[in-house]
Amino acid sequence: MVRRKRSKESKSPAAPEPTAPPAGEAHHPPTGLRLPKDAIKRINIGQSFAEYDAALSDQSIYVHTPALEAALDPESEKVFFVGRRGTGKTAVRKYCGLNGGATRVLIPEIFSPSSTLQEVDLLTNVKGKPFRSLVVAFRRALQVEILSMWLHDRPGRDRLPSEIQGELDSYADMDFDLRCLRIIARITGAIAEGDDERWLTESRTAKRVTEEMKQLSAEGLPTHTVLIDSIDDYWEGSDEGLIYLTAFMHACQELSTQIPWARAIIFLRENIYERVRGLDTESSRLETAVVGMEWNERQLLEVIEKRLNRNLTAKFGLRGSTWKAFFENPDEAWSNVLEYCQRRPRDILIYTSNAVEAAQGAGHEKILLEDVQQARRRFSDNRFRDLGDEYSENFPQVATVLSRFYGLGNAFTFSAVEDLIRKLMKDPEVVKLCGTWLSLNASPEKFIRLLYDIGFVGIRAAGKSPKFRALGPLDTSPPPVGNTTDIVIHRCYWDALDLQDTLVRNIPEDAEFGKIGKIEDLPGGVDRTEYVAHVEMLMDDIKQIELGAAGAQDFEEVVGDVIRLCFFRALGNVEAKSRSHDGRVVRDWIASNRASGGFWEAMRNRYGATQVIWECKNYAELHADDFHQLSYYLNEFSGGFIVIVFRGEMKPSYYGHIKRIAAQNKFVLPLSEKDLMVFLRQARNGKIKEDHIQDKYDNVARNLS
């Protein structure tokens, strides 16, 4: 189908909120179906993290929300899909990959630039030549990506329009990030040298290619879509990275609105989007293309009901029938789940999964209310850790500040918040780990707004119920904050923090902060301050290591420390220079894989990787001999998965070597120096997700196929 732009946006109607608890609704007349014997034992809800969820290959379990429909609609002018973690962005991207026709996934690294070719102050003016040059550069890179997709389906085509041919000849063989850097250098180089003629020529190339791409519409082309995800993997939150991302978003919108058969969709966390909106004086243009990832109660119930039904031969109806079949006291059980969750599908899946496991452990034939209530503490601990992880880029080690609420009340007056801030600013650990951003938010109004924006508290005016923030882009008019304002901590954090059901009116100066048993496990018994200091030291060390034999040992030691500090939850007993029993095979590092979930467990199940070998190469380019050496290391004892860490960038030629090894159900995962920096940056900020290494694995696996 050829996409034709409309003058007015076609909106998918939002599903109406149910007027009664959905567990009491009936989608079909009663069928007389009874829950099969041992059905509880056979429930497989799937992974709550979409990155690892094999169930998402089953198209029947998706819920068709307005966001999903907008992503699939070739005529939609929505470009930016914005929401908090766990609101379904990755699931929408996966569904589009299955059903969106000509699609390609990009996970760009360009938003962590080590340097810029212009002064940052010059780039902040979104109407200025330097910023517009960035937009043009990103747009050209995106156009080449779309053209490469189009040409891939037409390998026999021998005639191309001249401008398109020139762009493909120059940039088609590069990966996306290198292509962006090359084009940015050409355009900004012309500005730096004062060569207006060359700058104008480079800038106009994007327009000429756009015009030729428009003319191709006459061939009846289907929509070609680039799906951009996992922005936060490489984005450090620096001023340069923020400017690059803002320019990239403008480029995506221009491409999507000006070329009838091309579309670029970005899946973006709302905390990152809010920073873009704060920088961009022209953000109103972007906001017209934003879709929020909000969910209503009916849709959340459908998420879990489809998964409960998945393994049943005779399936129950939706809108409450399935829930009633699996749960005793279904209305009260659903009310419990909804009260504790923040109206996002991941919360519903995690809480229900915990309740299912409680029922399975107790041998119940239905999920009882006691199973639902027993799941609270585990769910609350999970949500608390995830909150600190989600906002670690914006507010490093924010969980340290939130932990200081431990054992206090679940609500605070405005004056109690003032007392709390004074105590925080005298806490040595808080000042060391969080002082940079906390000092900027030390007024009670700003501190309350910060806690509200991250979803930790709701704001309660006198005589009213607390208002909690939405899950998509932030409200343009959040509740006012003043002397009569109370804050109420969201119910999902009460158990993790052992909060008392009381309103705190003041905190005495001599009162001591409580302590959570473990906010996060740390290796080697170090405290959090020592841990962060060690991580920061490694980040500095990597940059100073010489390439080649001179720095080889230093590089190996750094990689060993990265394994210990960044992967200690999954990999243990890390040994250096492990030698095989016959004395021939020497590995730089080997670690026991003891993961109980996530990426590393998947590697153990898929490749038998009970031991994980890390081979270190302190040079920029890998050679055939390196891959030949790796094949010797993969044996029945260690399993079929190995990591090779080097100092350069991935090259297309490497995939051929990896593919030969993969033919024996073995896998080589190359990681670069830049990847090590990502792992260390996430560790420094308190982020514990494995999505980056999962994305690296997925990218290699896709290239092999």
PDB file of N, CA, C and O in Angstrom, residues 59 66 74 93 120 161 166 188 261 284 308 312 319 357 368 387 415 449 498 519 559 606 615 618 652 660-661 686:
ATOM      1  N   GLN A  59       1.744 -13.582  18.025  1.00  0.00           N
ATOM      2  CA  GLN A  59       1.041 -12.327  17.760  1.00  0.00           C
ATOM      3  C   GLN A  59      -0.304 -12.235  18.472  1.00  0.00           C
ATOM      4  O   GLN A  59      -0.851 -11.149  18.643  1.00  0.00           O
ATOM      5  N   PRO A  66      -3.949   2.331  21.168  1.00  0.00           N
ATOM      6  CA  PRO A  66      -3.782   3.406  20.183  1.00  0.00           C
ATOM      7  C   PRO A  66      -2.338   3.578  19.729  1.00  0.00           C
ATOM      8  O   PRO A  66      -2.082   3.884  18.564  1.00  0.00           O
ATOM      9  N   PRO A  74       0.370   3.297   8.168  1.00  0.00           N
ATOM     10  CA  PRO A  74       1.320   3.983   7.282  1.00  0.00           C
ATOM     11  C   PRO A  74       0.955   5.443   7.036  1.00  0.00           C
ATOM     12  O   PRO A  74       1.794   6.218   6.589  1.00  0.00           O
ATOM     13  N   ARG A  93       7.647  -2.089  19.070  1.00  0.00           N
ATOM     14  CA  ARG A  93       8.693  -2.207  18.049  1.00  0.00           C
ATOM     15  C   ARG A  93       8.768  -3.626  17.507  1.00  0.00           C
ATOM     16  O   ARG A  93       8.890  -3.842  16.298  1.00  0.00           O
ATOM     17  N   VAL A 120      29.491  23.956  21.832  1.00  0.00           N
ATOM     18  CA  VAL A 120      28.150  23.539  22.264  1.00  0.00           C
ATOM     19  C   VAL A 120      27.197  24.722  22.294  1.00  0.00           C
ATOM     20  O   VAL A 120      26.031  24.614  21.911  1.00  0.00           O
ATOM     21  N   PRO A 161      18.288   7.384  -9.945  1.00  0.00           N
ATOM     22  CA  PRO A 161      18.455   8.833 -10.101  1.00  0.00           C
ATOM     23  C   PRO A 161      19.843   9.262  -9.628  1.00  0.00           C
ATOM     24  O   PRO A 161      20.419   8.659  -8.717  1.00  0.00           O
ATOM     25  N   GLY A 166      24.669   8.884  -6.107  1.00  0.00           N
ATOM     26  CA  GLY A 166      25.831   9.484  -5.464  1.00  0.00           C
ATOM     27  C   GLY A 166      25.855   9.242  -3.957  1.00  0.00           C
ATOM     28  O   GLY A 166      26.903   8.925  -3.384  1.00  0.00           O
ATOM     29  N   THR A 188      29.827  20.253   8.920  1.00  0.00           N
ATOM     30  CA  THR A 188      30.349  21.176   9.932  1.00  0.00           C
ATOM     31  C   THR A 188      31.776  21.611   9.616  1.00  0.00           C
ATOM     32  O   THR A 188      32.208  22.696  10.020  1.00  0.00           O
ATOM     33  N   TRP A 261       6.773   7.530   1.151  1.00  0.00           N
ATOM     34  CA  TRP A 261       6.944   6.098   1.405  1.00  0.00           C
ATOM     35  C   TRP A 261       8.025   5.800   2.436  1.00  0.00           C
ATOM     36  O   TRP A 261       8.448   4.657   2.612  1.00  0.00           O
ATOM     37  N   SER A 284       7.376  22.456  20.125  1.00  0.00           N
ATOM     38  CA  SER A 284       5.959  22.326  19.767  1.00  0.00           C
ATOM     39  C   SER A 284       5.795  21.616  18.426  1.00  0.00           C
ATOM     40  O   SER A 284       4.787  20.937  18.196  1.00  0.00           O
ATOM     41  N   LEU A 308      -2.579 -15.709  30.371  1.00  0.00           N
ATOM     42  CA  LEU A 308      -3.140 -16.815  31.150  1.00  0.00           C
ATOM     43  C   LEU A 308      -3.804 -17.847  30.243  1.00  0.00           C
ATOM     44  O   LEU A 308      -3.773 -19.054  30.504  1.00  0.00           O
ATOM     45  N   LEU A 312      -3.925 -22.823  27.087  1.00  0.00           N
ATOM     46  CA  LEU A 312      -5.178 -23.574  27.182  1.00  0.00           C
ATOM     47  C   LEU A 312      -5.691 -23.938  25.795  1.00  0.00           C
ATOM     48  O   LEU A 312      -5.631 -23.125  24.869  1.00  0.00           O
ATOM     49  N   ARG A 319     -12.035  -9.688  29.069  1.00  0.00           N
ATOM     50  CA  ARG A 319     -12.768  -8.695  29.850  1.00  0.00           C
ATOM     51  C   ARG A 319     -13.299  -9.276  31.164  1.00  0.00           C
ATOM     52  O   ARG A 319     -14.418  -8.988  31.581  1.00  0.00           O
ATOM     53  N   GLU A 357       3.459 -17.800  41.039  1.00  0.00           N
ATOM     54  CA  GLU A 357       4.513 -18.611  41.655  1.00  0.00           C
ATOM     55  C   GLU A 357       4.188 -18.949  43.103  1.00  0.00           C
ATOM     56  O   GLU A 357       4.493 -20.055  43.575  1.00  0.00           O
ATOM     57  N   LEU A 368      -5.216 -17.903  44.987  1.00  0.00           N
ATOM     58  CA  LEU A 368      -5.999 -17.390  46.102  1.00  0.00           C
ATOM     59  C   LEU A 368      -5.606 -15.949  46.422  1.00  0.00           C
ATOM     60  O   LEU A 368      -4.527 -15.481  46.038  1.00  0.00           O
ATOM     61  N   LEU A 387      12.952   1.501  39.787  1.00  0.00           N
ATOM     62  CA  LEU A 387      12.814   2.958  39.750  1.00  0.00           C
ATOM     63  C   LEU A 387      14.184   3.626  39.787  1.00  0.00           C
ATOM     64  O   LEU A 387      14.462   4.544  39.008  1.00  0.00           O
ATOM     65  N   SER A 415       6.367  20.872  55.368  1.00  0.00           N
ATOM     66  CA  SER A 415       7.434  21.175  56.333  1.00  0.00           C
ATOM     67  C   SER A 415       8.279  19.942  56.630  1.00  0.00           C
ATOM     68  O   SER A 415       9.489  20.056  56.854  1.00  0.00           O
ATOM     69  N   ARG A 449       8.707  18.175  43.157  1.00  0.00           N
ATOM     70  CA  ARG A 449       8.443  18.019  41.724  1.00  0.00           C
ATOM     71  C   ARG A 449       9.294  16.883  41.149  1.00  0.00           C
ATOM     72  O   ARG A 449       8.816  16.102  40.325  1.00  0.00           O
ATOM     73  N   ASP A 498       9.245  -0.466  54.010  1.00  0.00           N
ATOM     74  CA  ASP A 498       8.662  -0.700  55.349  1.00  0.00           C
ATOM     75  C   ASP A 498       8.072   0.585  55.922  1.00  0.00           C
ATOM     76  O   ASP A 498       8.345   0.985  57.069  1.00  0.00           O
ATOM     77  N   ILE A 519      19.837  -2.328  49.107  1.00  0.00           N
ATOM     78  CA  ILE A 519      19.268  -1.695  47.921  1.00  0.00           C
ATOM     79  C   ILE A 519      19.777  -2.439  46.703  1.00  0.00           C
ATOM     80  O   ILE A 519      19.067  -2.702  45.756  1.00  0.00           O
ATOM     81  N   VAL A 559      39.532  -5.273  31.881  1.00  0.00           N
ATOM     82  CA  VAL A 559      38.415  -6.142  31.496  1.00  0.00           C
ATOM     83  C   VAL A 559      38.015  -7.040  32.664  1.00  0.00           C
ATOM     84  O   VAL A 559      36.824  -7.233  32.939  1.00  0.00           O
ATOM     85  N   ARG A 606      20.967 -21.797  26.030  1.00  0.00           N
ATOM     86  CA  ARG A 606      21.070 -21.924  24.573  1.00  0.00           C
ATOM     87  C   ARG A 606      22.380 -22.566  24.145  1.00  0.00           C
ATOM     88  O   ARG A 606      22.417 -23.371  23.206  1.00  0.00           O
ATOM     89  N   GLU A 615      38.031 -13.178  26.175  1.00  0.00           N
ATOM     90  CA  GLU A 615      39.344 -13.043  25.538  1.00  0.00           C
ATOM     91  C   GLU A 615      39.599 -11.559  25.264  1.00  0.00           C
ATOM     92  O   GLU A 615      38.729 -10.846  24.737  1.00  0.00           O
ATOM     93  N   ASN A 618      44.106  -6.170  22.805  1.00  0.00           N
ATOM     94  CA  ASN A 618      44.358  -4.746  22.986  1.00  0.00           C
ATOM     95  C   ASN A 618      44.770  -4.082  21.670  1.00  0.00           C
ATOM     96  O   ASN A 618      45.790  -3.410  21.580  1.00  0.00           O
ATOM     97  N   PRO A 652      32.119  -5.577   8.960  1.00  0.00           N
ATOM     98  CA  PRO A 652      31.322  -6.610   8.282  1.00  0.00           C
ATOM     99  C   PRO A 652      32.071  -7.930   8.087  1.00  0.00           C
ATOM    100  O   PRO A 652      31.474  -9.004   8.137  1.00  0.00           O
ATOM    101  N   ARG A 660      30.940 -19.043  10.731  1.00  0.00           N
ATOM    102  CA  ARG A 660      31.544 -20.377  10.635  1.00  0.00           C
ATOM    103  C   ARG A 660      31.558 -21.072  11.994  1.00  0.00           C
ATOM    104  O   ARG A 660      31.322 -22.276  12.102  1.00  0.00           O
ATOM    105  N   ILE A 661      31.823 -20.302  13.042  1.00  0.00           N
ATOM    106  CA  ILE A 661      31.809 -20.877  14.393  1.00  0.00           C
ATOM    107  C   ILE A 661      30.377 -21.193  14.813  1.00  0.00           C
ATOM    108  O   ILE A 661      30.101 -22.213  15.442  1.00  0.00           O
ATOM    109  N   GLY A 686      24.134   3.236  38.845  1.00  0.00           N
ATOM    110  CA  GLY A 686      23.224   2.344  39.553  1.00  0.00           C
ATOM    111  C   GLY A 686      22.259   1.618  38.653  1.00  0.00           C
ATOM    112  O   GLY A 686      21.255   1.078  39.109  1.00  0.00           O
TER     113      GLY A 686
END
